Amino acid sequence: MADIFNNEKRSEIMRKVKSKKNKSTELRLIDIFKQNGITGWKRNYPVKGHPDFVFLKEKVAVFVDGCFWHGHDCRNTRPAENQEYWQKKRERNIKHDKEVTAMIESRDWKVLRIWECELKKSNYQLLLDKLRLFNLL
């Protein structure tokens, strides 16, 4: 089905849609932290780059990235409509993620990016291995 709005109007509409964060993925990661006795994290800490969690003592910023929006190719779903728009949107997000990572790392912090798909039970061990690499587990 074709969009009933032109590109300018659709952009105006989409700018008004405000994110409610990635609450379900963050809550899943909190459960994993609690199950494994991981402490010392803060959520929604007011720091430039807006990591989902920070570990101040370890100087680790944690981002939980949605696979589709941030360019992980674990999913085969791609919108059939307006493919060029969505591809450019993902590319902008990937570029922004790289810039934020570089900015945080320039402050002698480590950045841990956890993909949404890594929160699935089938990837549980992979996630724990990642947390160990950052001395969080």
Backbone as a chain_set.jsonl record, in Angstrom:
{"seq": "MADIFNNEKRSEIMRKVKSKKNKSTELRLIDIFKQNGITGWKRNYPVKGHPDFVFLKEKVAVFVDGCFWHGHDCRNTRPAENQEYWQKKRERNIKHDKEVTAMIESRDWKVLRIWECELKKSNYQLLLDKLRLFNLL", "coords": {"N": [[0.847, -1.178, 0.0], [0.598, 2.159, -0.847], [1.987, 5.099, 0.648], [-0.087, 7.583, 2.041], [0.714, 10.126, 2.508], [2.96, 12.748, 1.508], [6.608, 12.798, 1.317], [7.633, 14.905, 2.931], [5.483, 15.537, 4.681], [5.147, 13.043, 5.94], [7.597, 12.839, 7.278], [7.32, 14.959, 9.081], [5.213, 13.994, 10.662], [6.409, 11.674, 11.737], [8.478, 12.769, 13.253], [7.145, 13.658, 15.453], [6.578, 11.426, 16.895], [7.475, 10.022, 19.82], [10.027, 8.255, 21.463], [9.671, 5.566, 23.791], [11.754, 4.546, 25.058], [13.685, 1.482, 25.158], [12.189, -0.366, 26.742], [11.309, -3.067, 27.343], [13.479, -4.688, 26.585], [15.469, -3.647, 28.212], [14.437, -4.263, 30.741], [14.535, -7.035, 30.614], [17.324, -7.412, 30.567], [17.94, -6.39, 33.094], [16.759, -8.375, 34.68], [18.501, -10.483, 34.038], [20.894, -9.449, 35.068], [20.201, -9.494, 37.818], [19.702, -12.261, 38.238], [22.253, -13.227, 38.043], [23.689, -12.028, 40.011], [24.8, -9.54, 39.473], [25.827, -6.383, 40.246], [25.885, -2.825, 40.984], [25.178, -1.253, 38.849], [23.695, 1.512, 37.091], [20.732, 2.878, 35.865], [19.565, 4.813, 33.103], [21.359, 6.912, 33.519], [22.476, 10.238, 33.705], [24.322, 11.038, 31.246], [26.318, 12.101, 28.512], [25.531, 10.674, 25.387], [23.836, 8.764, 26.309], [23.751, 5.983, 27.498], [22.127, 2.823, 28.183], [22.626, 1.562, 30.577], [25.003, 2.182, 33.169], [28.091, 1.301, 34.617], [29.638, 2.621, 37.056], [31.937, 2.243, 38.711], [33.417, 0.333, 37.266], [33.666, 1.669, 34.941], [32.07, 1.276, 32.595], [29.903, 1.525, 29.892], [26.732, 0.514, 28.936], [24.822, -0.464, 26.216], [21.692, -1.434, 24.991], [20.815, -2.642, 22.087], [18.334, -2.528, 19.604], [17.85, -4.996, 17.179], [16.885, -4.633, 14.495], [16.755, -1.779, 14.211], [19.339, -0.925, 14.698], [20.995, -2.188, 12.953], [21.783, -4.929, 13.06], [22.213, -8.032, 11.559], [20.726, -10.325, 12.189], [18.104, -10.825, 11.821], [15.728, -11.501, 9.306], [13.789, -9.838, 8.469], [12.616, -7.189, 6.614], [11.191, -4.112, 5.812], [8.804, -4.097, 3.225], [7.786, -1.931, 1.943], [8.932, 1.322, 1.067], [11.736, 0.888, 1.166], [14.241, 2.132, 0.692], [14.176, 4.4, 2.35], [14.105, 3.188, 4.944], [16.519, 1.798, 4.923], [18.371, 3.908, 4.796], [17.757, 5.126, 7.222], [18.564, 3.158, 9.077], [21.296, 3.142, 8.465], [22.03, 5.714, 9.304], [21.576, 5.423, 12.045], [23.506, 3.46, 12.676], [25.856, 4.858, 12.09], [25.651, 6.923, 13.99], [25.753, 5.379, 16.346], [28.407, 4.462, 16.219], [29.778, 6.886, 16.471], [28.989, 7.706, 19.059], [30.029, 5.599, 20.574], [32.804, 5.956, 20.094], [33.153, 8.498, 21.255], [32.572, 7.993, 23.977], [34.505, 6.046, 24.561], [36.759, 7.602, 24.225], [36.93, 8.872, 26.591], [38.101, 7.136, 28.263], [36.45, 5.032, 28.961], [34.757, 1.862, 28.725], [32.744, 0.391, 26.187], [29.91, -1.534, 25.988], [27.96, -3.21, 23.809], [24.918, -4.682, 23.549], [23.051, -6.878, 21.705], [19.602, -7.039, 20.905], [18.719, -9.628, 20.214], [20.484, -11.18, 21.643], [19.442, -11.378, 24.12], [17.72, -13.432, 24.163], [16.758, -16.693, 25.317], [18.12, -18.744, 24.027], [20.562, -17.625, 23.442], [21.783, -17.153, 25.805], [24.19, -18.048, 27.104], [26.151, -16.915, 25.443], [25.698, -14.208, 25.963], [26.376, -14.104, 28.709], [29.094, -14.68, 28.484], [29.958, -12.379, 27.159], [29.468, -10.465, 29.144], [31.313, -11.305, 31.029], [33.711, -10.698, 29.704], [33.838, -7.989, 30.09], [34.281, -7.787, 32.72], [32.048, -7.826, 34.363], [30.749, -9.914, 35.395]], "CA": [[0.0, 0.0, 0.0], [1.369, 3.405, -0.952], [1.79, 6.063, 1.715], [-1.024, 8.632, 1.622], [1.368, 11.408, 2.725], [4.229, 12.948, 0.799], [7.765, 12.586, 2.2], [7.746, 15.997, 3.901], [4.431, 15.37, 5.689], [5.444, 11.826, 6.706], [8.707, 13.18, 8.179], [6.755, 15.786, 10.142], [4.448, 13.094, 11.536], [7.32, 10.769, 12.43], [9.231, 13.543, 14.237], [6.302, 13.827, 16.633], [6.521, 10.15, 17.607], [8.554, 10.015, 20.803], [10.409, 6.937, 21.951], [9.458, 5.238, 25.191], [12.944, 3.755, 25.357], [13.553, 0.073, 24.813], [11.895, -0.809, 28.098], [11.234, -4.517, 27.523], [14.824, -5.26, 26.522], [16.183, -3.218, 29.416], [13.933, -5.046, 31.866], [15.086, -8.389, 30.464], [18.719, -7.371, 30.989], [17.92, -6.239, 34.553], [16.513, -9.724, 35.213], [19.743, -11.247, 33.875], [21.807, -8.926, 36.079], [19.779, -9.975, 39.134], [19.898, -13.718, 38.284], [23.682, -13.525, 38.11], [24.306, -11.274, 41.093], [25.532, -8.385, 38.94], [25.397, -5.174, 40.946], [26.676, -1.633, 40.711], [24.747, -0.57, 37.63], [22.707, 2.58, 37.178], [19.933, 2.966, 34.641], [19.206, 6.185, 32.711], [22.323, 7.834, 34.127], [22.544, 11.41, 32.833], [25.634, 11.215, 30.645], [26.216, 12.274, 27.067], [25.526, 9.402, 24.678], [22.655, 8.092, 26.845], [23.762, 4.523, 27.606], [20.996, 2.275, 28.925], [23.148, 1.275, 31.906], [26.416, 2.477, 33.389], [28.772, 0.75, 35.785], [30.572, 3.708, 37.344], [33.198, 1.73, 39.249], [34.126, -0.364, 36.192], [33.701, 2.581, 33.795], [31.488, 0.568, 31.453], [28.6, 1.996, 29.416], [26.047, -0.601, 28.28], [23.703, -0.14, 25.334], [20.913, -2.572, 24.508], [20.419, -2.171, 20.762], [17.372, -3.292, 18.832], [18.548, -5.559, 16.014], [16.467, -3.993, 13.241], [17.045, -0.354, 14.186], [20.764, -0.626, 14.806], [21.742, -2.799, 11.858], [22.242, -6.301, 13.242], [21.587, -8.818, 10.494], [20.226, -11.617, 12.667], [16.708, -10.96, 11.394], [15.546, -11.401, 7.861], [12.659, -8.968, 8.173], [12.87, -5.847, 6.073], [9.924, -3.596, 5.287], [8.657, -4.172, 1.765], [7.495, -0.578, 1.483], [9.853, 2.406, 1.392], [12.986, 0.239, 1.556], [15.353, 3.076, 0.672], [14.063, 5.205, 3.564], [14.487, 2.4, 6.108], [17.952, 1.51, 4.838], [19.075, 5.134, 5.185], [17.513, 5.307, 8.662], [19.462, 2.231, 9.775], [22.678, 3.607, 8.258], [22.228, 6.863, 10.199], [21.674, 4.899, 13.408], [24.802, 2.788, 12.796], [26.866, 5.926, 12.143], [25.5, 7.57, 15.293], [26.257, 4.446, 17.36], [29.874, 4.483, 16.154], [30.229, 8.173, 17.015], [28.779, 7.68, 20.505], [31.024, 4.66, 21.118], [34.116, 6.613, 20.051], [33.152, 9.584, 22.228], [32.648, 7.416, 25.326], [35.816, 5.397, 24.701], [37.783, 8.652, 24.34], [36.95, 9.255, 28.009], [38.649, 5.973, 28.968], [35.399, 4.101, 29.357], [34.509, 0.767, 27.789], [31.361, 0.361, 25.708], [29.367, -2.865, 25.724], [26.699, -3.167, 23.057], [24.216, -5.957, 23.603], [21.984, -6.937, 20.714], [18.295, -7.514, 21.365], [18.637, -11.087, 20.035], [21.325, -11.839, 22.638], [18.657, -11.521, 25.335], [16.913, -14.651, 24.045], [17.281, -17.813, 26.101], [19.052, -19.541, 23.219], [21.845, -16.924, 23.397], [22.098, -16.799, 27.189], [25.602, -18.276, 27.395], [26.885, -15.896, 24.703], [25.564, -12.963, 26.71], [27.189, -14.21, 29.923], [30.489, -14.57, 28.058], [30.194, -10.958, 26.884], [29.52, -9.765, 30.428], [32.597, -11.676, 31.643], [34.777, -9.953, 29.032], [33.86, -6.627, 30.635], [34.445, -7.948, 34.174], [30.792, -7.523, 35.054], [30.254, -11.177, 35.935]], "C": [[0.89, 1.239, 0.0], [1.021, 4.329, 0.212], [0.871, 7.169, 1.21], [-0.43, 10.028, 1.81], [2.62, 11.515, 1.867], [5.368, 12.833, 1.811], [7.882, 13.646, 3.286], [6.732, 15.837, 5.038], [4.708, 14.138, 6.554], [6.575, 12.099, 7.695], [8.206, 14.009, 9.357], [6.0, 14.92, 11.155], [5.39, 12.236, 12.371], [8.159, 11.498, 13.478], [8.451, 13.712, 15.534], [6.176, 12.54, 17.452], [7.728, 10.082, 18.53], [8.761, 8.604, 21.337], [10.057, 6.778, 23.417], [10.595, 4.351, 25.666], [12.705, 2.316, 24.899], [13.301, -0.694, 26.107], [11.91, -2.319, 28.251], [12.609, -5.16, 27.467], [15.634, -4.86, 27.754], [15.727, -4.024, 30.622], [14.44, -6.488, 31.811], [16.538, -8.417, 30.924], [18.821, -7.176, 32.504], [17.687, -7.592, 35.212], [17.782, -10.577, 35.144], [20.789, -10.769, 34.879], [21.476, -9.519, 37.445], [20.017, -11.48, 39.277], [21.352, -14.086, 38.5], [24.431, -12.698, 39.149], [25.141, -10.088, 40.626], [24.957, -7.124, 39.578], [26.257, -3.99, 40.491], [26.273, -0.875, 39.464], [23.743, 0.527, 37.961], [22.013, 2.669, 35.822], [19.579, 4.425, 34.39], [20.1, 7.223, 33.388], [22.527, 9.021, 33.187], [23.968, 11.691, 32.327], [25.458, 11.315, 29.137], [26.371, 10.92, 26.365], [24.376, 8.509, 25.113], [22.739, 6.56, 26.845], [22.556, 4.057, 28.421], [21.381, 1.981, 30.37], [24.589, 1.77, 31.98], [26.862, 1.744, 34.65], [29.887, 1.742, 36.094], [31.932, 3.198, 37.796], [34.05, 1.089, 38.153], [34.336, 0.515, 34.964], [33.262, 1.863, 32.511], [30.119, 1.169, 31.156], [27.974, 0.856, 28.616], [24.871, -0.068, 27.477], [23.013, -1.433, 24.947], [20.296, -2.105, 23.193], [19.415, -3.113, 20.11], [18.012, -3.732, 17.519], [18.158, -4.856, 14.709], [16.984, -2.559, 13.163], [18.523, -0.033, 14.156], [21.63, -1.454, 13.86], [22.31, -4.18, 12.088], [21.501, -7.179, 12.237], [21.129, -10.201, 10.937], [18.803, -11.876, 12.184], [16.619, -10.767, 9.886], [14.413, -10.452, 7.489], [13.133, -7.603, 7.713], [11.531, -5.352, 5.537], [9.902, -3.656, 3.76], [8.439, -2.776, 1.181], [8.61, 0.374, 1.915], [11.225, 1.887, 1.854], [14.154, 1.214, 1.631], [15.355, 3.938, 1.94], [14.573, 4.439, 4.774], [15.967, 2.058, 6.1], [18.767, 2.732, 5.266], [18.929, 5.399, 6.684], [18.454, 4.415, 9.468], [20.915, 2.689, 9.643], [22.996, 4.805, 9.148], [22.394, 6.391, 11.646], [23.037, 4.24, 13.645], [25.914, 3.825, 12.922], [26.841, 6.617, 13.507], [26.051, 6.677, 16.405], [27.784, 4.445, 17.388], [30.427, 5.771, 16.755], [30.104, 8.208, 18.535], [29.799, 6.757, 21.168], [32.398, 5.319, 21.17], [34.21, 7.72, 21.099], [33.307, 9.04, 23.65], [34.011, 6.766, 25.554], [36.937, 6.435, 24.823], [37.907, 9.164, 25.772], [37.451, 8.117, 28.896], [37.58, 5.087, 29.604], [35.341, 2.997, 28.313], [33.03, 0.789, 27.413], [30.994, -1.073, 25.383], [28.035, -2.686, 25.019], [26.12, -4.567, 23.037], [23.069, -5.898, 22.61], [20.726, -7.519, 21.352], [18.216, -9.041, 21.289], [19.488, -11.842, 21.053], [20.599, -12.016, 23.971], [17.747, -12.745, 25.291], [17.574, -15.777, 24.825], [18.307, -18.627, 25.323], [20.441, -18.909, 23.14], [22.367, -16.554, 24.785], [23.589, -16.941, 27.497], [26.491, -17.261, 26.684], [26.857, -14.559, 25.446], [26.413, -12.994, 27.977], [28.676, -14.098, 29.602], [30.868, -13.113, 27.788], [30.34, -10.17, 28.184], [30.829, -10.068, 31.157], [33.756, -10.897, 31.026], [34.934, -8.537, 29.58], [33.952, -6.626, 32.156], [33.191, -7.551, 34.949], [30.228, -8.761, 35.746], [31.406, -11.931, 36.588]], "O": [[1.836, 1.328, 0.783], [-0.111, 4.331, 0.696], [1.027, 7.643, 0.085], [-0.997, 11.009, 1.33], [3.257, 10.513, 1.541], [5.129, 12.778, 3.017], [8.195, 13.329, 4.433], [7.076, 15.983, 6.211], [4.523, 14.185, 7.77], [6.518, 11.638, 8.836], [8.618, 13.791, 10.496], [6.142, 15.103, 12.364], [5.192, 12.088, 13.577], [8.517, 10.903, 14.495], [9.045, 13.89, 16.597], [5.709, 12.578, 18.591], [8.87, 10.084, 18.071], [7.813, 7.871, 21.62], [10.133, 7.731, 24.193], [10.426, 3.517, 26.555], [11.663, 1.989, 24.331], [14.089, -1.549, 26.509], [12.484, -2.818, 29.22], [12.883, -6.088, 28.228], [16.405, -5.666, 28.275], [16.552, -4.427, 31.443], [14.738, -7.087, 32.844], [16.945, -9.358, 31.606], [19.711, -7.748, 33.134], [18.346, -7.922, 36.198], [18.096, -11.306, 36.085], [21.494, -11.583, 35.476], [22.367, -9.992, 38.151], [20.484, -11.932, 40.323], [21.655, -15.132, 39.072], [25.662, -12.674, 39.163], [26.082, -9.681, 41.307], [23.765, -6.838, 39.465], [27.212, -4.141, 39.729], [26.965, 0.061, 39.062], [23.041, 0.472, 38.971], [22.646, 2.546, 34.773], [19.325, 5.184, 35.325], [19.631, 8.291, 33.781], [22.73, 8.826, 31.989], [24.708, 12.48, 32.915], [24.565, 10.695, 28.56], [27.241, 10.125, 26.719], [23.98, 7.601, 24.382], [21.884, 5.903, 26.25], [22.03, 4.803, 29.246], [20.565, 2.131, 31.279], [25.306, 1.777, 30.979], [26.106, 1.595, 35.61], [30.948, 1.708, 35.472], [32.965, 3.668, 37.317], [35.266, 1.28, 38.118], [35.088, 0.158, 34.057], [33.97, 1.844, 31.505], [29.282, 1.307, 32.048], [28.611, 0.297, 27.723], [24.036, 0.678, 27.988], [23.672, -2.418, 24.613], [19.378, -1.285, 23.18], [19.613, -4.328, 20.067], [18.642, -2.93, 16.83], [19.03, -4.522, 13.907], [17.583, -2.168, 12.162], [18.924, 1.015, 13.648], [22.857, -1.427, 13.954], [23.236, -4.582, 11.384], [20.284, -7.066, 12.093], [21.143, -11.144, 10.146], [18.355, -13.022, 12.144], [17.347, -9.971, 9.292], [14.113, -10.283, 6.307], [13.954, -6.957, 8.365], [10.815, -6.103, 4.874], [10.879, -3.303, 3.1], [8.861, -2.487, 0.061], [9.162, 0.237, 3.007], [11.795, 2.396, 2.819], [14.972, 1.125, 2.546], [16.408, 4.177, 2.531], [15.376, 4.961, 5.547], [16.604, 2.03, 7.153], [19.738, 2.603, 6.012], [19.875, 5.844, 7.334], [19.069, 4.87, 10.433], [21.675, 2.627, 10.609], [24.099, 4.906, 9.685], [23.244, 6.896, 12.379], [23.65, 4.439, 14.694], [26.807, 3.687, 13.758], [27.889, 6.863, 14.104], [26.738, 7.159, 17.305], [28.386, 4.428, 18.462], [31.431, 5.747, 17.467], [31.007, 8.685, 19.223], [30.368, 7.099, 22.205], [33.081, 5.243, 22.192], [35.24, 7.862, 21.758], [34.09, 9.573, 24.437], [34.603, 6.919, 26.622], [37.956, 6.168, 25.459], [38.891, 9.818, 26.116], [37.256, 8.126, 30.111], [37.796, 4.477, 30.651], [35.8, 3.158, 27.182], [32.177, 1.159, 28.219], [31.674, -1.743, 24.606], [27.104, -2.089, 25.559], [26.753, -5.514, 22.568], [22.228, -5.001, 22.657], [20.796, -8.382, 22.227], [17.697, -9.677, 22.206], [19.242, -13.021, 21.304], [21.086, -12.724, 24.852], [17.077, -13.058, 26.275], [18.796, -15.811, 24.975], [19.261, -19.143, 25.905], [21.406, -19.596, 22.804], [23.281, -15.74, 24.918], [24.185, -16.042, 28.091], [27.476, -16.795, 27.255], [27.873, -13.87, 25.541], [27.095, -12.017, 28.288], [29.432, -13.49, 30.36], [31.96, -12.67, 28.144], [31.221, -9.319, 28.311], [31.389, -9.198, 31.823], [34.675, -10.484, 31.732], [36.021, -7.96, 29.539], [33.731, -5.601, 32.801], [33.272, -7.009, 36.051], [29.334, -8.658, 36.586], [31.209, -13.028, 37.111]]}, "num_chains": 1, "name": "protein.A"}
